[in-house]
Coordinates of C-alpha atoms and ligand atoms in Angstrom, one line a residue:
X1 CA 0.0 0.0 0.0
X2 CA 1.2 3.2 -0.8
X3 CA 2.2 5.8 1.6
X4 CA -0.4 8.3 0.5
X5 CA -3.1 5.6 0.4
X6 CA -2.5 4.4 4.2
X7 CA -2.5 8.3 5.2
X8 CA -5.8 8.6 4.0
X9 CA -7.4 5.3 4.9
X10 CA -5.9 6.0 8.6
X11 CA -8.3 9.1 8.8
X12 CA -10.9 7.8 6.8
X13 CA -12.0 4.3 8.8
X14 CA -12.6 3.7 12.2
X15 CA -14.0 0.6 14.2
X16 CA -15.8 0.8 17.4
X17 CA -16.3 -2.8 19.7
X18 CA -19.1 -2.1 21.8
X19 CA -22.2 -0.9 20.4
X20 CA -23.9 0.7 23.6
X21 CA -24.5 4.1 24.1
X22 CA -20.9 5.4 23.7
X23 CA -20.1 3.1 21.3
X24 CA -23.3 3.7 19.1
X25 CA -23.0 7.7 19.4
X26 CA -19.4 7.4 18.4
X27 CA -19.9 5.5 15.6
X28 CA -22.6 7.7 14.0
X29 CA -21.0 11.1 14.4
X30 CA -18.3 9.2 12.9
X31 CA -20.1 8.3 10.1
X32 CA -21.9 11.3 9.7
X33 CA -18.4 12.9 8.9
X34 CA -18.1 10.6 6.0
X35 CA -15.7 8.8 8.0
X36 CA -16.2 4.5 7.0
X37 CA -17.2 3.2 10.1
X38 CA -17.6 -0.7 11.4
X39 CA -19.2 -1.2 14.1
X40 CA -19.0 -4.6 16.7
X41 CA -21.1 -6.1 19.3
X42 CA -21.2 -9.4 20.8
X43 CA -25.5 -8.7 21.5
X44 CA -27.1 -9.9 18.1
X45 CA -30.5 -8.1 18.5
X46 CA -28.8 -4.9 19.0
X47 CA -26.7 -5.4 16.0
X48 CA -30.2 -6.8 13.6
X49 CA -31.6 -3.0 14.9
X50 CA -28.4 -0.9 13.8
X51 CA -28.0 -2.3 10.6
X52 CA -31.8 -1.8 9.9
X53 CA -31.0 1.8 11.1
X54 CA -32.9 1.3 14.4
X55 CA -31.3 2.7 17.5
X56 CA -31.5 0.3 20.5
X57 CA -31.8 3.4 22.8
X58 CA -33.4 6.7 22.7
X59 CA -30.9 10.0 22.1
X60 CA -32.2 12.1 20.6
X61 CA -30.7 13.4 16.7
X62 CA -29.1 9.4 16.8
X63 CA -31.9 7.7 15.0
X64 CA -31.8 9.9 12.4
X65 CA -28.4 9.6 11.8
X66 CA -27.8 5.7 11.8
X67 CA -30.4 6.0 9.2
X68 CA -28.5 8.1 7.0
X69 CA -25.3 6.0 7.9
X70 CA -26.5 2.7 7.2
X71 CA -28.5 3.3 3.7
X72 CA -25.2 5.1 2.5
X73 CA -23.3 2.4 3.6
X74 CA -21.2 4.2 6.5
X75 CA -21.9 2.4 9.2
X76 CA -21.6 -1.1 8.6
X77 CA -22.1 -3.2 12.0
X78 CA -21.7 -7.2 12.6
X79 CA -21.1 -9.1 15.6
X80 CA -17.5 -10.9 14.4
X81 CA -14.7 -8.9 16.1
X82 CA -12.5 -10.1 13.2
X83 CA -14.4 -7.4 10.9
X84 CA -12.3 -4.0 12.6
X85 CA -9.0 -5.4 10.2
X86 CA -10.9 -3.0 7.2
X87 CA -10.2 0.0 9.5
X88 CA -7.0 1.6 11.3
X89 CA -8.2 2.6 14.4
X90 CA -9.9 0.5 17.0
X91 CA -12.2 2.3 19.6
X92 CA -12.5 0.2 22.1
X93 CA -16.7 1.1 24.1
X94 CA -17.6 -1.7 26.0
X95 CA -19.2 -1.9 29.3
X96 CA -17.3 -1.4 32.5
X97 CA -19.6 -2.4 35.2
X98 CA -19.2 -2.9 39.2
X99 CA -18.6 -5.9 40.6
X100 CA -21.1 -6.3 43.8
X101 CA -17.8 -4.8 46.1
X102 CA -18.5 -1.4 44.1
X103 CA -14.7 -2.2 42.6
X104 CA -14.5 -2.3 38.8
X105 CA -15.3 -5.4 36.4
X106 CA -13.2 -5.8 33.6
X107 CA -14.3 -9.0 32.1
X108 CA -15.6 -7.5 28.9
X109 CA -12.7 -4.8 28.6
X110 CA -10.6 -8.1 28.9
X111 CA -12.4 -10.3 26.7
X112 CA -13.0 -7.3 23.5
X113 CA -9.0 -6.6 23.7
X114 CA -8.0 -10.5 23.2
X115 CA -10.6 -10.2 20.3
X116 CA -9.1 -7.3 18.9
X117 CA -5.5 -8.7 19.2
X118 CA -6.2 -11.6 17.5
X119 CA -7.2 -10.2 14.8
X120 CA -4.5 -7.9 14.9
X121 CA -2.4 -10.9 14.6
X122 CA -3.6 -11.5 10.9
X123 CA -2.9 -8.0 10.1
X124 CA 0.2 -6.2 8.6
X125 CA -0.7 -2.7 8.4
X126 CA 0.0 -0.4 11.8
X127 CA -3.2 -0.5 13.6
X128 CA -4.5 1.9 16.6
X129 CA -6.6 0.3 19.6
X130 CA -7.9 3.3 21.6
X131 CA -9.4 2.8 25.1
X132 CA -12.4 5.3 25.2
X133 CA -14.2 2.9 28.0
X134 CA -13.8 4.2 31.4
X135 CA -11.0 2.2 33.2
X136 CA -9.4 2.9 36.5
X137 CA -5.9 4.1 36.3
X138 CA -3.2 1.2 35.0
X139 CA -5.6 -0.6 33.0
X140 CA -4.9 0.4 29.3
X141 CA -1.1 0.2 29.9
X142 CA -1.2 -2.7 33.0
X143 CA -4.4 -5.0 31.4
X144 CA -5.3 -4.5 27.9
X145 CA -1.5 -3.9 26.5
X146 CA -0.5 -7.2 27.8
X147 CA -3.4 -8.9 26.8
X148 CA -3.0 -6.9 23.0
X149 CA 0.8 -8.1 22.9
X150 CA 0.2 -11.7 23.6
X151 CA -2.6 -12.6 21.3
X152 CA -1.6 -10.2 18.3
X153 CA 2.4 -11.1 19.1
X154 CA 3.5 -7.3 18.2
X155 CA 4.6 -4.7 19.8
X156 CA 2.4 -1.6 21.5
X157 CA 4.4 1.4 20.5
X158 CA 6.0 0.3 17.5
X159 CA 3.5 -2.5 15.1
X160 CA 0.5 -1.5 17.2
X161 CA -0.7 1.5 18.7
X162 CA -2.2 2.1 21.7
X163 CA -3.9 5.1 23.5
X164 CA -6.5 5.9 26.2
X165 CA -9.1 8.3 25.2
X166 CA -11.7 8.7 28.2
X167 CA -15.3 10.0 27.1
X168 CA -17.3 12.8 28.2
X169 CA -20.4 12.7 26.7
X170 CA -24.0 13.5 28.8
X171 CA -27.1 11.0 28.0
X172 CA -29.9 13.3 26.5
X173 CA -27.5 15.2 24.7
X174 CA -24.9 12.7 23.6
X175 CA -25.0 13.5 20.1
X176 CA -23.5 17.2 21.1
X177 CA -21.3 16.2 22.9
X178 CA -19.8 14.1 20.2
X179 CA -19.6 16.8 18.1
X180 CA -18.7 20.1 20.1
X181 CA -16.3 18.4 23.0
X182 CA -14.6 20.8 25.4
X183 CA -11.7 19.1 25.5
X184 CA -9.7 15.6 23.8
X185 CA -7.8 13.5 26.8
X186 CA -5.1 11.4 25.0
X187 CA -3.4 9.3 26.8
X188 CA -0.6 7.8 24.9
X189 CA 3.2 5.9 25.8
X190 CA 4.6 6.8 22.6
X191 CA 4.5 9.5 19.3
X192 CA 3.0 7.4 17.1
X193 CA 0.0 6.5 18.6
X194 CA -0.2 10.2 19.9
X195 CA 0.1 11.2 16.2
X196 CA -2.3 9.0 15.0
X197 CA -5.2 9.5 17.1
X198 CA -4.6 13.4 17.2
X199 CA -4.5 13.4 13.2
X200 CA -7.9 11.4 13.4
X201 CA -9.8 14.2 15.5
X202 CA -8.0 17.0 13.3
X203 CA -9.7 15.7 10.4
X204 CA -12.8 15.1 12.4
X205 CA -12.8 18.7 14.1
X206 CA -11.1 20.5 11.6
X207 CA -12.0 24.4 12.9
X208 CA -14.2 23.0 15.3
X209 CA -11.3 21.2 17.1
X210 CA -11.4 21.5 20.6
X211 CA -8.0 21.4 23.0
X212 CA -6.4 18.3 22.9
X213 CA -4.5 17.3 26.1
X214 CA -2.1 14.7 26.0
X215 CA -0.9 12.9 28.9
X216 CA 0.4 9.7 30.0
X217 CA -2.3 6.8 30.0
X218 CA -3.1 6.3 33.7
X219 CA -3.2 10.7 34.0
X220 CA -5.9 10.3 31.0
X221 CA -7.8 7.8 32.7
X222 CA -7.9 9.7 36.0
X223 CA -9.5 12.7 34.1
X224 CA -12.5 10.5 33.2
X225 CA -13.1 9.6 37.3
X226 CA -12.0 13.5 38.6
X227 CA -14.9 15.0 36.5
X228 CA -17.5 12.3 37.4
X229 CA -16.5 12.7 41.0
X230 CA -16.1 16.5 40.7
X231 CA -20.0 16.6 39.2
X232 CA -21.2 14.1 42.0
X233 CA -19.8 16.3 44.6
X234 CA -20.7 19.2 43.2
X235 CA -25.1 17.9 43.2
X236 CA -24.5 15.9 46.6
X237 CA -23.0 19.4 47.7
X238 CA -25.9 21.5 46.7
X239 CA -28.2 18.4 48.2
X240 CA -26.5 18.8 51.8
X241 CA -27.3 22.6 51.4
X242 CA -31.2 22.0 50.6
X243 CA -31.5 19.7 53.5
X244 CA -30.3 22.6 55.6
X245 CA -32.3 25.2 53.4
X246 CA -34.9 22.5 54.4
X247 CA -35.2 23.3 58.3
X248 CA -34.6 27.2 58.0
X249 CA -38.1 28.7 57.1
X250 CA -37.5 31.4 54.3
X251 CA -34.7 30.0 53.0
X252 CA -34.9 28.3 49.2
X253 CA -31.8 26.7 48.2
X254 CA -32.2 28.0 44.9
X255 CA -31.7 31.4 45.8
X256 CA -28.4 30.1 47.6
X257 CA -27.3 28.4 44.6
X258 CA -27.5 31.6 42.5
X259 CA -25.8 33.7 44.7
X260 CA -22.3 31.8 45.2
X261 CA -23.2 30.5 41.7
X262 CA -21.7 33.9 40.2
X263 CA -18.4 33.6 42.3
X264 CA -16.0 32.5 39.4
X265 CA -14.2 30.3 41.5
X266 CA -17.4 28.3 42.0
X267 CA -19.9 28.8 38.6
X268 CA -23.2 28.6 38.3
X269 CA -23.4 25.1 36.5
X270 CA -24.1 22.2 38.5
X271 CA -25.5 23.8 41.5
X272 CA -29.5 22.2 40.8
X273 CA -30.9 20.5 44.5
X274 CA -32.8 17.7 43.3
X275 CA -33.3 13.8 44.6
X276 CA -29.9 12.6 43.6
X277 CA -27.9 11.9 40.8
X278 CA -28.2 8.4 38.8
X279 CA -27.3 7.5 35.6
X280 CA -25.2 4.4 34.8
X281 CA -22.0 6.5 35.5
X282 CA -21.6 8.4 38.4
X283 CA -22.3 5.7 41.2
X284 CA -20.4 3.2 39.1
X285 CA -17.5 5.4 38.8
X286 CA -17.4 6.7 42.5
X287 CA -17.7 3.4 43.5
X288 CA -14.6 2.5 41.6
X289 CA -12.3 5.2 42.6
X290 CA -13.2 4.2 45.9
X291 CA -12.4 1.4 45.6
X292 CA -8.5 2.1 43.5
X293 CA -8.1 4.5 46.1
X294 CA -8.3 2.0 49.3
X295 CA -6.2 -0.8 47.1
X296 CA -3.7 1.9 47.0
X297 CA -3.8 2.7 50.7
X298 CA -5.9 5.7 50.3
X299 CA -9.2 6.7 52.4
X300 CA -11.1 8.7 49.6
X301 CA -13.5 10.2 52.7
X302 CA -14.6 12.9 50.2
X303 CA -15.8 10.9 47.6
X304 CA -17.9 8.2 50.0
X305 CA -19.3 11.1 51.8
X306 CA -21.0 12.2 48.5
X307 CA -22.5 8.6 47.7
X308 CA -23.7 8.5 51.3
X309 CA -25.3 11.6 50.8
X310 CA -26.8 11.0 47.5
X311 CA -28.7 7.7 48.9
X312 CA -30.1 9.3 51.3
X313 CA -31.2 12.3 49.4
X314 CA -34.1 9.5 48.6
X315 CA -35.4 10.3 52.5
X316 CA -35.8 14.1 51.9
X317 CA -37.9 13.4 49.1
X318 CA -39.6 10.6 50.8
X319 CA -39.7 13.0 54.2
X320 CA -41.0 16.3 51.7
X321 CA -44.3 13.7 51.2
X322 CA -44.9 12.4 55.0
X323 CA -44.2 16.1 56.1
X324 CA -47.8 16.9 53.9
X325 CA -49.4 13.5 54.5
X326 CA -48.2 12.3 57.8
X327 CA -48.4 8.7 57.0
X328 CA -48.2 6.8 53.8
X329 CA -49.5 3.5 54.3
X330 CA -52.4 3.4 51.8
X331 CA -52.2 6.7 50.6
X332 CA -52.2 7.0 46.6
X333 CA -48.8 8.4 45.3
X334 CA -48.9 9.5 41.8
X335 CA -44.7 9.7 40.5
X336 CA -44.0 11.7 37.4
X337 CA -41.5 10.8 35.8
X338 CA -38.5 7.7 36.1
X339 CA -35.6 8.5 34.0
X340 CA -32.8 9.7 35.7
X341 CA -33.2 12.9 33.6
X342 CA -35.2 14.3 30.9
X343 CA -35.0 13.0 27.2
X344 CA -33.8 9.3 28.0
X345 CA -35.2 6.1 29.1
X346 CA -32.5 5.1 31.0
X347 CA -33.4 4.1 34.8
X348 CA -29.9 3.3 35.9
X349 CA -29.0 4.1 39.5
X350 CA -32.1 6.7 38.9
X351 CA -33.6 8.1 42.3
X352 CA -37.0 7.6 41.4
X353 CA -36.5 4.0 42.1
X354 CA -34.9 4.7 45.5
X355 CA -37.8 6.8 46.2
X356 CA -40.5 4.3 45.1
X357 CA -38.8 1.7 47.0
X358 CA -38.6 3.8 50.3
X359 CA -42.6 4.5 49.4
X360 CA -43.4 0.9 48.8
X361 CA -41.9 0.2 52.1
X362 CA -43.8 2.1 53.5
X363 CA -47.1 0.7 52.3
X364 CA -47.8 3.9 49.5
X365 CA -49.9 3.0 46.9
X366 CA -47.8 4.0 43.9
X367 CA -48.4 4.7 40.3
X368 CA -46.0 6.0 38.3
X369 CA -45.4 7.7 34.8
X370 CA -42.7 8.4 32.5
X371 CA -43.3 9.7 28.6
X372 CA -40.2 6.9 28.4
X373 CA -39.1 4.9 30.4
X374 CA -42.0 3.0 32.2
X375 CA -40.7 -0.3 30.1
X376 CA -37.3 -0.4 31.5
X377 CA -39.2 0.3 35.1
X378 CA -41.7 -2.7 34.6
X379 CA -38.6 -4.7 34.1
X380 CA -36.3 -3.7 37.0
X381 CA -38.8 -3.6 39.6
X382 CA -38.7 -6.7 42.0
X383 CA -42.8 -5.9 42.5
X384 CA -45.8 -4.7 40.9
X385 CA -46.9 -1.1 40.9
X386 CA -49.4 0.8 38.7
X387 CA -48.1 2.8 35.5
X388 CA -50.4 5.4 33.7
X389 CA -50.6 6.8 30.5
X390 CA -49.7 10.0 30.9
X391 CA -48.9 12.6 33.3
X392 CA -53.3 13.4 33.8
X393 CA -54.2 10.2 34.4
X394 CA -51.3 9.6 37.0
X395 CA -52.8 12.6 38.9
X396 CA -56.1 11.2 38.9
X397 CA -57.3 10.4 42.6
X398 CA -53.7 10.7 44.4
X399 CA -52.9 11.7 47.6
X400 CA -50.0 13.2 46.4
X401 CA -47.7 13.8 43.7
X402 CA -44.4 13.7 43.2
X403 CA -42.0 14.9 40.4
X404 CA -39.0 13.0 39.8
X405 CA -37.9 14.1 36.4
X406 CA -37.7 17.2 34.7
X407 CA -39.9 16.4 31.4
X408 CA -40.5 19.3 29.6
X409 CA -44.6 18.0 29.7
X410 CA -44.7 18.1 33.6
X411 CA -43.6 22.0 33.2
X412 CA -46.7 22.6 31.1
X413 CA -48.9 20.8 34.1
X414 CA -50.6 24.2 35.8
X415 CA -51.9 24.2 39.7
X416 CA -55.7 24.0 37.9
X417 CA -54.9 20.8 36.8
X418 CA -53.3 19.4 40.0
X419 CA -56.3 20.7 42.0
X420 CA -58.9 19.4 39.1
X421 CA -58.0 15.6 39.1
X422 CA -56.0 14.8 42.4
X423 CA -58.0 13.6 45.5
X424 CA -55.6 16.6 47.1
X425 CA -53.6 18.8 46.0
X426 CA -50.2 17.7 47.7
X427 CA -47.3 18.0 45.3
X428 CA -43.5 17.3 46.0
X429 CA -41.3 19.0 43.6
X430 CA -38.4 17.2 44.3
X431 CA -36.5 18.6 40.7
X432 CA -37.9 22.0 41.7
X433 CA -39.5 22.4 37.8
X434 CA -42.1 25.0 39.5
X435 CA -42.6 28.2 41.4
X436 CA -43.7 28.2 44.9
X437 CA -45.5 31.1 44.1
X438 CA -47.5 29.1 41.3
X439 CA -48.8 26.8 43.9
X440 CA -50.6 29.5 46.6
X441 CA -53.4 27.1 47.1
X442 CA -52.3 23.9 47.1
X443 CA -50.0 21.9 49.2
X444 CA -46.5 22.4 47.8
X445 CA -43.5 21.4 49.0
X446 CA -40.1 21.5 47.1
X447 CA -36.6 20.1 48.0
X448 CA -34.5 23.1 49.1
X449 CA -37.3 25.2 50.4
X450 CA -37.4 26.2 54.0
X451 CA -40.9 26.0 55.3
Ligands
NAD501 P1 -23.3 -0.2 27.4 O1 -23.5 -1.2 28.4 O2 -24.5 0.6 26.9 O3 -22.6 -0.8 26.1 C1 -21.6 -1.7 26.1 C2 -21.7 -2.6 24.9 O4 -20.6 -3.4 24.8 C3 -22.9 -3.6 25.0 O5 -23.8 -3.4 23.9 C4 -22.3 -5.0 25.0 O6 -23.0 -5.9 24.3 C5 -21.0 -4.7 24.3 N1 -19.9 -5.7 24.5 C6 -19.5 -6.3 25.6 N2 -18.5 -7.1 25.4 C7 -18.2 -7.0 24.0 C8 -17.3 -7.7 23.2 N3 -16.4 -8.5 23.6 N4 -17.3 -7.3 21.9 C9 -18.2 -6.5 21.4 N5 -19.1 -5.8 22.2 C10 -19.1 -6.1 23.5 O7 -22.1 0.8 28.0 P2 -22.0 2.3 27.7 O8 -22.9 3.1 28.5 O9 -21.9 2.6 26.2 O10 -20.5 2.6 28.3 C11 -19.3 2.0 27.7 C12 -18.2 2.6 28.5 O11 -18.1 4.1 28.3 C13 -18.2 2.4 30.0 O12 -16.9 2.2 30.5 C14 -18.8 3.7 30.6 O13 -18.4 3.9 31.9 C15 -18.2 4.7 29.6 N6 -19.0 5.9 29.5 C16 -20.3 5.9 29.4 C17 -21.1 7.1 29.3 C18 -22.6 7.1 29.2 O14 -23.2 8.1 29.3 N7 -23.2 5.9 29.0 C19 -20.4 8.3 29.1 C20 -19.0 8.3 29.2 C21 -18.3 7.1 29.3

């Protein structure tokens, strides 16, 4: 192969193993840069939906795009690892999940890389295996290069490259993300990989290219786990200071939250008291850290008081409802919304389970609904609740209502409606989507607000 042919196919073809959320955004912004992608996953279902141009998950912009990037052939996906030899550049997206210690599981990051490597093994041309799954520090240089060396037999740094590449992207707006990063981690042992990887998001970018900060591999992993644990403080933070806001009558947290919001050193972002964070990241990551931090000898005191505080931000919500109905047993609690945030179906660590489980303990009668994800809810609850069609027929009869997630649809809800179909009007606005002042003649209660 020519030297000008090899320079172009290595910024022109990409593979990705692990079709899930990071894998499947990847792939299609990828592709929708004109950039041949193949895309691998060991789940056949998943992969018969792709290829037909379905996405297996709702993100919004992505469906759309697979379309587009499977009928002009793009995006070609297949479960047979073998198939990334076509490309130069192997990202590798598959899940990195918590054992039941909390401490990291890297079965599948294992498994994919001896995959990968042999396959590599058949291969001549220099080939890139990027790490964008989130690994603790050491993995990519102490797991998955070993593992790559033996079953491929070459070299990282010289026949093979190799380079971390933590993701940031947010659920809800994943496709963004993709494309307008703040910042590139690359994590890399040697120039060549560096080069490579850095050319790839050059072309990508182009004028849009965002800083690129290159570092050693265990620094770049690092990053990933300081900004999730950054972020979880930052909400469990804000949390601690609504449960204080909480027992001072007059005080709303959200009037806190603005003021020290606009001292540079602290920024406005981030500072929204709600029930909790979930999400299939931030526990899971904490959790991990932790759990590196005490192999290495390290008490990371910070970091569990924020998980502490984020399970039991459950209670204030929980405590918001008893503090307007006294008790619950019996009474009929209508929840709106289950996603862990707005515009996805995902349920993961979301605290509207936590909260329906400390209400089911408590012998509420609970139904719940979500404009997406009550099927992932039927499936991950150990028993039966009710589920409505939509947000008005949720509110119909209940004791009490209680907002988990901020769907735009629950915004347009009006204290008319509330009063109209509810047995009482008892709301807990536990993602603070309303005024107080909207709610003069009901029973309102909000996390943060001092009554
Ligand atoms: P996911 O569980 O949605 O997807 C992982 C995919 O990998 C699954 O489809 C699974 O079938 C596939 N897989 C497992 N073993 C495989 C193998 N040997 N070959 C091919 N495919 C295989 O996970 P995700 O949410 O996309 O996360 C992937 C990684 O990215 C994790 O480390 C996660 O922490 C990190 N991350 C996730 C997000 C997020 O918002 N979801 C954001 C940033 C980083």
């Amino acid at each position: 192969m020519s030297s000008r042919t090899s320079k172009k196919k290595a910024s022109s073809s990409v593979s990705i193993v692990g079709m899930g959320y990071v894998g499947l955004c990847t792939a299609a912004t990828f592709a929708s840069r004109g950039i041949t992608t193949r895309g691998v996953d060991v789940d056949q279902e998943r992969i018969r939906q792709i290829s037909q141009g379905r996405a297996p998950i709702h993100e919004p912009r992505l469906e759309g795009m697979l379309k587009v990037a499977v009928k002009r052939k793009l995006l070609k996906v297949s479960t047979e690892t073998s198939d990334i030899a076509d490309s130069t550049t192997t990202f590798l997206t598959v899940g990195t999940p918590s054992r039941t210690d909390g401490s990291i599981d890297l079965t599948f990051v294992r498994l994919a890389t001896e995959q990968i490597a042999k396959t590599l093994a058949q291969k001549e041309d220099y080939h890139l295996v990027v790490v964008k799954s989130t690994v603790v520090p050491g993995t990519t240089n102490g797991i998955v290069r070993p593992i790559l060396e033996a079953y491929s037999h070459k070299k990282a740094g010289q026949e093979i490259g190799l380079a971390a590449n933590p993701e940031f992207l947010k659920e809800g707006t994943a496709i963004d993300d993709a494309l307008n990063p703040d910042k590139i981690i690359i994590g890399a042992n040697d120039e060549k990989s560096r080069d490579h990887l850095t050319r790839l998001y050059k072309d990508f970018y182009r004028r849009k290219l965002p800083p690129i900060l290159v570092m050693v591999p265990e620094a770049a992993e690092l990053v990933k786990y300081a900004s999730n644990a950054f972020l979880a403080t930052k909400i469990s933070f804000i949390n601690t200071i609504a449960s204080v806001c909480q027992r001072t009558p007059g005080v709303d947290v959200n009037q806190i939250a603005e003021a020290i919001g606009h001292d540079p050193r602290i920024g406005p972002l981030f500072l929204k008291a709600g029930p909790g964070y979930g999400g299939s990241c931030f526990h899971k990551d904490l959790q991990a850290i932790i759990h590196y931090a005490k192999e290495k000898g390290f008490d990371a005191v910070l970091l569990r008081a924020t998980e502490e505080t984020n399970e039991n931000q459950a209670e204030q919500v929980v405590e918001l409802a008893q503090k307007i109905l006294g008790t619950l047993g019996q009474k009929r609690i209508a929840i709106l919304g289950l996603s862990f945030k707005k515009d996805t179906d995902d349920i993961r660590e979301a605290a509207s389970i936590r909260v329906i489980n400390k209400l089911h303990e408590k012998g509420a009668e609970i139904v719940a609904y979500d404009p997406m994800a009550v099927r992932n809810t039927k499936k991950s609850l150990p028993y039966r609740i009710d589920f409505a069609q939509d947000s008005r027929s949720a509110l119909e009869g209940a004791d009490c209502a209680v907002i988990m997630t901020e769907w735009d649809e629950f915004k347009r809800l009006r204290e008319k409606d509330f009063k109209a179909l509810m047995r009482n009007a008892n709301i807990v606005d536990a993602r603070r989507i309303f005024q107080p002042s909207d709610f003069e003649h009901s029973n309102y209660q909000g996390i943060g607000i001092g009554t």
